[in-house]
Amino acid sequence: MTQVKAFSGKISHAYGLTTAIDKQLITDDIIINEYGIAGDESADPKHHGGLERALHHYPREHYDFWQSHYQALGIERDWCPSSMGENISTLGLDENNVCIGDRFQWGEVILEVSQPRSPCFKLNKRWDIEKFSLHMQQTNKCGWLYRVITPGVVTSDSGIVRISQTSCSMTVAQVCDIYFGDPLNKNALTQLLDIPLSNSWRSSIEKRLASNELENWNFRLFGHP
């Protein structure tokens, strides 16, 4: 069982954005519904939140990587858990050992991994680092999102434990390697359709296979066409 720190946040104006990326530590019991933590907000429901992006899990150890990397470049930031807008923070679970379709029990709640997080330009604003979102995408240090299979209550001392894994599973990192790193490889893209990815990712994959063209990532990563 892995210990969890949980976070939620409200919409505010920060970093030149209307955003709910700033999350606060939850110390009381947590109510989880099909859309995630009750009371947690999203400023952009088109691209964040929803049934298949209900919760964001980000490995705590990644903050050490970002601090070391950017300190070497003379860039000082306060790299601390919740700063990526995550709801769930742990040590020991990462993109290389968590698979799409994995199910986890957290208190009464059962969660299923639905997709990697797609980094966006708001992270560049949050950290005041040009192309930080692209760096996250290139290193696969994106974290992942969950769909809620069974809503319920999570007590403050509840850990998270993996309870099942699909037979055709691929790690979050393997999916990122294809989706971001080799995005027009038809054989690899077809493999992604065999795992329980979110509908939005499946739709993008199907469009690539049909058109042999990559969707424009500039707005997502940099905030402009």
GROMACS .gro file of N, CA, C and O in nm, residues 13 58 149 189-190 197 220:
model
   28
   13HIS      N    1  -0.750   3.370  -1.015
   13HIS     CA    2  -0.667   3.434  -1.117
   13HIS      C    3  -0.524   3.436  -1.066
   13HIS      O    4  -0.492   3.498  -0.964
   58TYR      N    5   0.026   1.262  -0.979
   58TYR     CA    6   0.160   1.303  -1.021
   58TYR      C    7   0.263   1.250  -0.921
   58TYR      O    8   0.252   1.272  -0.800
  149ILE      N    9  -1.433   0.439  -1.101
  149ILE     CA   10  -1.515   0.320  -1.121
  149ILE      C   11  -1.617   0.308  -1.008
  149ILE      O   12  -1.736   0.282  -1.032
  189LEU      N   13   0.028   0.294  -3.319
  189LEU     CA   14  -0.100   0.358  -3.287
  189LEU      C   15  -0.212   0.255  -3.278
  189LEU      O   16  -0.299   0.264  -3.191
  190THR      N   17  -0.209   0.157  -3.367
  190THR     CA   18  -0.311   0.052  -3.364
  190THR      C   19  -0.305  -0.026  -3.234
  190THR      O   20  -0.408  -0.065  -3.178
  197LEU      N   21  -0.780   0.324  -2.321
  197LEU     CA   22  -0.752   0.468  -2.318
  197LEU      C   23  -0.883   0.547  -2.316
  197LEU      O   24  -0.988   0.498  -2.357
  220ARG      N   25  -0.190   2.380  -2.754
  220ARG     CA   26  -0.184   2.310  -2.626
  220ARG      C   27  -0.052   2.336  -2.554
  220ARG      O   28  -0.051   2.365  -2.434
   0.00000   0.00000   0.00000
